[in-house]
Amino acid sequence: LEYQGQTLTLGFFAYPMFDPQGKVCGVVEHLRDVGNRRLREEDLRRAHANVSTLVSSISAILVAINEEDRVDHWNMAAEDALGLTAARVLGKSFPDLALEWEWDRVLDAARRCRDKRESVSLDSVRYQQAGGGEGLLGMTFNPVLRQRKKKSGLLILAKDITASKAEEARASFEQRMQSIGQLAAGVAHEINTPVQYVNYNMGFLEQAFGDLLEAARLSAVLAEQGDEGDPGIEGGAAGK
């Protein structure tokens, strides 16, 4: 409707009128300017579309669970990592999803998040990757509180940390090997020091015992020579 140079969006409403016997006796009609409401609805739709685009572009896995434990949102990263499309999981019971991961740890974290109404994190959750291999997830559970709802919803954020954990393990292994090498070098040094001391003293003892053995040999020779000379001496004494 054009009015004073402006385009108005009007809503037409009609309500029946009843007489004392309950029969329809007339109709009440009125028009209402719904332009502002329509604009607000369009703004809301655009905002919702922007949020959906933003959420879908997040590289991390994002899953929204409502108060009834049903999946409200499942982004593209979740599809790629977990191998289930949004069409298969939206509206389904979260604990009943065909996911191969550590369900006991996941459900326990979800329960603690709801009970305490605070974020709960999990590290190194084993799961079956979409390609068939085994991977590790880092997960964070956040409560979504809504008015007049005793039970909170959940917003689950997760990221594949398989590669980073492998790198950490490799770095840790190299560090341990370096520590073992340093320890072995220290032990070898401690062993080598007394060995060198013993070797030095063995050389000294070998030389000293060589001299003693030579002296003992000469003493034995002299003693033998002395024994051989005794009969002559005694014979000379008897002739006199």
mmCIF file of N, CA and C in Angstrom, residues 94-167:
data_model
loop_
_atom_site.group_PDB
_atom_site.id
_atom_site.type_symbol
_atom_site.label_atom_id
_atom_site.label_comp_id
_atom_site.label_asym_id
_atom_site.label_seq_id
_atom_site.Cartn_x
_atom_site.Cartn_y
_atom_site.Cartn_z
ATOM 1 N N PHE A 94 22.068 -38.066 20.348
ATOM 2 C CA PHE A 94 23.527 -38.024 20.310
ATOM 3 C C PHE A 94 24.178 -39.319 20.789
ATOM 4 N N PRO A 95 23.766 -39.911 21.921
ATOM 5 C CA PRO A 95 24.422 -41.150 22.373
ATOM 6 C C PRO A 95 24.206 -42.331 21.427
ATOM 7 N N ASP A 96 23.230 -42.228 20.516
ATOM 8 C CA ASP A 96 22.949 -43.341 19.605
ATOM 9 C C ASP A 96 23.640 -43.206 18.255
ATOM 10 N N LEU A 97 24.456 -42.167 18.083
ATOM 11 C CA LEU A 97 25.124 -41.983 16.797
ATOM 12 C C LEU A 97 26.155 -43.086 16.565
ATOM 13 N N ALA A 98 26.303 -43.448 15.307
ATOM 14 C CA ALA A 98 27.233 -44.529 14.934
ATOM 15 C C ALA A 98 28.646 -43.983 14.835
ATOM 16 N N LEU A 99 29.187 -43.591 15.979
ATOM 17 C CA LEU A 99 30.537 -43.055 16.049
ATOM 18 C C LEU A 99 31.433 -44.028 16.800
ATOM 19 N N GLU A 100 32.631 -44.249 16.260
ATOM 20 C CA GLU A 100 33.600 -45.121 16.909
ATOM 21 C C GLU A 100 34.607 -44.249 17.651
ATOM 22 N N TRP A 101 34.279 -43.956 18.909
ATOM 23 C CA TRP A 101 35.217 -43.243 19.753
ATOM 24 C C TRP A 101 34.980 -43.663 21.203
ATOM 25 N N GLU A 102 35.706 -43.088 22.131
ATOM 26 C CA GLU A 102 35.620 -43.496 23.536
ATOM 27 C C GLU A 102 34.351 -42.914 24.154
ATOM 28 N N TRP A 103 33.242 -43.596 23.938
ATOM 29 C CA TRP A 103 31.945 -43.112 24.395
ATOM 30 C C TRP A 103 31.900 -42.913 25.903
ATOM 31 N N ASP A 104 32.557 -43.774 26.668
ATOM 32 C CA ASP A 104 32.496 -43.638 28.121
ATOM 33 C C ASP A 104 33.089 -42.306 28.568
ATOM 34 N N ARG A 105 34.207 -41.901 27.985
ATOM 35 C CA ARG A 105 34.830 -40.625 28.334
ATOM 36 C C ARG A 105 33.994 -39.454 27.828
ATOM 37 N N VAL A 106 33.447 -39.572 26.624
ATOM 38 C CA VAL A 106 32.657 -38.482 26.028
ATOM 39 C C VAL A 106 31.392 -38.224 26.839
ATOM 40 N N LEU A 107 30.643 -39.286 27.148
ATOM 41 C CA LEU A 107 29.395 -39.120 27.901
ATOM 42 C C LEU A 107 29.659 -38.663 29.328
ATOM 43 N N ASP A 108 30.750 -39.116 29.929
ATOM 44 C CA ASP A 108 31.087 -38.663 31.281
ATOM 45 C C ASP A 108 31.414 -37.177 31.280
ATOM 46 N N ALA A 109 32.153 -36.714 30.273
ATOM 47 C CA ALA A 109 32.464 -35.282 30.178
ATOM 48 C C ALA A 109 31.200 -34.460 29.955
ATOM 49 N N ALA A 110 30.270 -34.957 29.126
ATOM 50 C CA ALA A 110 29.009 -34.258 28.888
ATOM 51 C C ALA A 110 28.199 -34.145 30.181
ATOM 52 N N ARG A 111 28.181 -35.231 30.956
ATOM 53 C CA ARG A 111 27.444 -35.212 32.222
ATOM 54 C C ARG A 111 28.055 -34.208 33.192
ATOM 55 N N ARG A 112 29.374 -34.214 33.325
ATOM 56 C CA ARG A 112 30.036 -33.289 34.246
ATOM 57 C C ARG A 112 29.843 -31.842 33.815
ATOM 58 N N CYS A 113 29.852 -31.609 32.499
ATOM 59 C CA CYS A 113 29.629 -30.253 31.991
ATOM 60 C C CYS A 113 28.243 -29.751 32.377
ATOM 61 N N ARG A 114 27.247 -30.609 32.251
ATOM 62 C CA ARG A 114 25.877 -30.208 32.595
ATOM 63 C C ARG A 114 25.692 -30.067 34.096
ATOM 64 N N ASP A 115 26.282 -30.981 34.860
ATOM 65 C CA ASP A 115 26.118 -30.925 36.317
ATOM 66 C C ASP A 115 26.767 -29.685 36.900
ATOM 67 N N LYS A 116 27.982 -29.391 36.468
ATOM 68 C CA LYS A 116 28.724 -28.261 37.027
ATOM 69 C C LYS A 116 28.440 -26.949 36.289
ATOM 70 N N ARG A 117 27.823 -27.063 35.097
ATOM 71 C CA ARG A 117 27.541 -25.890 34.262
ATOM 72 C C ARG A 117 28.800 -25.081 34.009
ATOM 73 N N GLU A 118 29.858 -25.823 33.623
ATOM 74 C CA GLU A 118 31.123 -25.205 33.269
ATOM 75 C C GLU A 118 31.815 -26.060 32.208
ATOM 76 N N SER A 119 32.794 -25.466 31.540
ATOM 77 C CA SER A 119 33.480 -26.165 30.458
ATOM 78 C C SER A 119 34.286 -27.343 30.993
ATOM 79 N N VAL A 120 34.304 -28.394 30.217
ATOM 80 C CA VAL A 120 35.084 -29.600 30.551
ATOM 81 C C VAL A 120 35.903 -29.964 29.319
ATOM 82 N N SER A 121 37.177 -30.242 29.515
ATOM 83 C CA SER A 121 38.063 -30.582 28.398
ATOM 84 C C SER A 121 38.529 -32.023 28.500
ATOM 85 N N LEU A 122 38.716 -32.640 27.343
ATOM 86 C CA LEU A 122 39.267 -33.987 27.247
ATOM 87 C C LEU A 122 40.453 -33.951 26.297
ATOM 88 N N ASP A 123 41.484 -34.696 26.650
ATOM 89 C CA ASP A 123 42.676 -34.751 25.805
ATOM 90 C C ASP A 123 42.873 -36.168 25.286
ATOM 91 N N SER A 124 43.284 -36.278 24.042
ATOM 92 C CA SER A 124 43.649 -37.566 23.425
ATOM 93 C C SER A 124 42.506 -38.584 23.494
ATOM 94 N N VAL A 125 41.355 -38.204 22.964
ATOM 95 C CA VAL A 125 40.233 -39.141 22.852
ATOM 96 C C VAL A 125 40.423 -39.955 21.571
ATOM 97 N N ARG A 126 40.564 -41.251 21.714
ATOM 98 C CA ARG A 126 40.752 -42.104 20.534
ATOM 99 C C ARG A 126 39.448 -42.198 19.744
ATOM 100 N N TYR A 127 39.569 -42.118 18.402
ATOM 101 C CA TYR A 127 38.377 -42.213 17.555
ATOM 102 C C TYR A 127 38.749 -42.793 16.205
ATOM 103 N N GLN A 128 37.727 -43.269 15.496
ATOM 104 C CA GLN A 128 37.917 -43.817 14.154
ATOM 105 C C GLN A 128 37.751 -42.698 13.146
ATOM 106 N N GLN A 129 38.799 -42.409 12.385
ATOM 107 C CA GLN A 129 38.737 -41.345 11.402
ATOM 108 C C GLN A 129 37.875 -41.763 10.217
ATOM 109 N N ALA A 130 37.405 -40.761 9.469
ATOM 110 C CA ALA A 130 36.554 -41.034 8.315
ATOM 111 C C ALA A 130 37.265 -41.909 7.291
ATOM 112 N N GLY A 131 38.597 -41.790 7.198
ATOM 113 C CA GLY A 131 39.355 -42.590 6.258
ATOM 114 C C GLY A 131 39.641 -44.000 6.725
ATOM 115 N N GLY A 132 39.254 -44.317 7.964
ATOM 116 C CA GLY A 132 39.451 -45.668 8.478
ATOM 117 C C GLY A 132 40.574 -45.818 9.480
ATOM 118 N N GLY A 133 41.459 -44.819 9.577
ATOM 119 C CA GLY A 133 42.552 -44.909 10.536
ATOM 120 C C GLY A 133 42.109 -44.484 11.927
ATOM 121 N N GLU A 134 43.011 -44.701 12.898
ATOM 122 C CA GLU A 134 42.725 -44.297 14.273
ATOM 123 C C GLU A 134 43.407 -42.972 14.542
ATOM 124 N N GLY A 135 42.674 -42.058 15.166
ATOM 125 C CA GLY A 135 43.215 -40.745 15.465
ATOM 126 C C GLY A 135 42.931 -40.336 16.898
ATOM 127 N N LEU A 136 43.367 -39.129 17.234
ATOM 128 C CA LEU A 136 43.175 -38.571 18.578
ATOM 129 C C LEU A 136 42.478 -37.219 18.467
ATOM 130 N N LEU A 137 41.533 -36.993 19.355
ATOM 131 C CA LEU A 137 40.793 -35.730 19.394
ATOM 132 C C LEU A 137 41.054 -35.007 20.705
ATOM 133 N N GLY A 138 41.178 -33.684 20.612
ATOM 134 C CA GLY A 138 41.098 -32.831 21.780
ATOM 135 C C GLY A 138 39.697 -32.238 21.801
ATOM 136 N N MET A 139 38.962 -32.386 22.910
ATOM 137 C CA MET A 139 37.553 -31.998 22.945
ATOM 138 C C MET A 139 37.274 -31.042 24.107
ATOM 139 N N THR A 140 36.333 -30.111 23.856
ATOM 140 C CA THR A 140 35.864 -29.197 24.896
ATOM 141 C C THR A 140 34.343 -29.193 24.891
ATOM 142 N N PHE A 141 33.750 -29.375 26.058
ATOM 143 C CA PHE A 141 32.299 -29.396 26.224
ATOM 144 C C PHE A 141 31.890 -28.115 26.951
ATOM 145 N N ASN A 142 30.971 -27.360 26.336
ATOM 146 C CA ASN A 142 30.521 -26.096 26.905
ATOM 147 C C ASN A 142 29.008 -26.138 27.133
ATOM 148 N N PRO A 143 28.545 -25.711 28.311
ATOM 149 C CA PRO A 143 27.095 -25.721 28.560
ATOM 150 C C PRO A 143 26.403 -24.586 27.826
ATOM 151 N N VAL A 144 25.214 -24.855 27.303
ATOM 152 C CA VAL A 144 24.379 -23.843 26.655
ATOM 153 C C VAL A 144 23.143 -23.676 27.526
ATOM 154 N N LEU A 145 23.105 -22.577 28.263
ATOM 155 C CA LEU A 145 22.035 -22.350 29.235
ATOM 156 C C LEU A 145 20.902 -21.554 28.590
ATOM 157 N N ARG A 146 19.688 -22.030 28.775
ATOM 158 C CA ARG A 146 18.506 -21.349 28.246
ATOM 159 C C ARG A 146 17.517 -21.124 29.375
ATOM 160 N N GLN A 147 16.782 -20.038 29.255
ATOM 161 C CA GLN A 147 15.812 -19.711 30.299
ATOM 162 C C GLN A 147 14.728 -20.786 30.386
ATOM 163 N N ARG A 148 14.290 -21.041 31.613
ATOM 164 C CA ARG A 148 13.206 -21.972 31.912
ATOM 165 C C ARG A 148 13.559 -23.411 31.512
ATOM 166 N N LYS A 149 14.850 -23.684 31.393
ATOM 167 C CA LYS A 149 15.283 -25.038 31.087
ATOM 168 C C LYS A 149 16.178 -25.527 32.221
ATOM 169 N N LYS A 150 15.745 -26.622 32.865
ATOM 170 C CA LYS A 150 16.549 -27.170 33.955
ATOM 171 C C LYS A 150 17.803 -27.845 33.428
ATOM 172 N N LYS A 151 17.698 -28.493 32.290
ATOM 173 C CA LYS A 151 18.828 -29.205 31.699
ATOM 174 C C LYS A 151 19.420 -28.357 30.591
ATOM 175 N N SER A 152 20.734 -28.205 30.607
ATOM 176 C CA SER A 152 21.389 -27.358 29.608
ATOM 177 C C SER A 152 21.693 -28.144 28.346
ATOM 178 N N GLY A 153 21.818 -27.402 27.259
ATOM 179 C CA GLY A 153 22.315 -28.003 26.037
ATOM 180 C C GLY A 153 23.831 -28.063 26.076
ATOM 181 N N LEU A 154 24.427 -28.553 24.999
ATOM 182 C CA LEU A 154 25.882 -28.689 24.945
ATOM 183 C C LEU A 154 26.400 -28.168 23.609
ATOM 184 N N LEU A 155 27.531 -27.512 23.669
ATOM 185 C CA LEU A 155 28.262 -27.136 22.469
ATOM 186 C C LEU A 155 29.617 -27.834 22.552
ATOM 187 N N ILE A 156 29.854 -28.760 21.631
ATOM 188 C CA ILE A 156 31.077 -29.570 21.643
ATOM 189 C C ILE A 156 32.008 -29.077 20.550
ATOM 190 N N LEU A 157 33.212 -28.713 20.943
ATOM 191 C CA LEU A 157 34.260 -28.335 19.999
ATOM 192 C C LEU A 157 35.359 -29.388 20.070
ATOM 193 N N ALA A 158 35.832 -29.823 18.918
ATOM 194 C CA ALA A 158 36.866 -30.860 18.881
ATOM 195 C C ALA A 158 37.823 -30.594 17.735
ATOM 196 N N LYS A 159 39.044 -31.090 17.896
ATOM 197 C CA LYS A 159 40.059 -30.915 16.852
ATOM 198 C C LYS A 159 40.940 -32.161 16.827
ATOM 199 N N ASP A 160 41.278 -32.598 15.619
ATOM 200 C CA ASP A 160 42.167 -33.751 15.474
ATOM 201 C C ASP A 160 43.583 -33.333 15.863
ATOM 202 N N ILE A 161 44.137 -34.012 16.864
ATOM 203 C CA ILE A 161 45.475 -33.678 17.363
ATOM 204 C C ILE A 161 46.441 -34.839 17.135
ATOM 205 N N THR A 162 46.102 -35.725 16.201
ATOM 206 C CA THR A 162 46.948 -36.896 15.948
ATOM 207 C C THR A 162 48.354 -36.479 15.545
ATOM 208 N N ALA A 163 48.470 -35.566 14.590
ATOM 209 C CA ALA A 163 49.788 -35.153 14.092
ATOM 210 C C ALA A 163 50.595 -34.455 15.179
ATOM 211 N N SER A 164 49.948 -33.568 15.939
ATOM 212 C CA SER A 164 50.678 -32.843 16.981
ATOM 213 C C SER A 164 51.133 -33.779 18.090
ATOM 214 N N LYS A 165 50.298 -34.781 18.433
ATOM 215 C CA LYS A 165 50.699 -35.748 19.452
ATOM 216 C C LYS A 165 51.866 -36.599 18.961
ATOM 217 N N ALA A 166 51.869 -36.959 17.681
ATOM 218 C CA ALA A 166 52.978 -37.727 17.118
ATOM 219 C C ALA A 166 54.264 -36.906 17.168
ATOM 220 N N GLU A 167 54.158 -35.605 16.865
ATOM 221 C CA GLU A 167 55.330 -34.738 16.928
ATOM 222 C C GLU A 167 55.826 -34.604 18.364
#
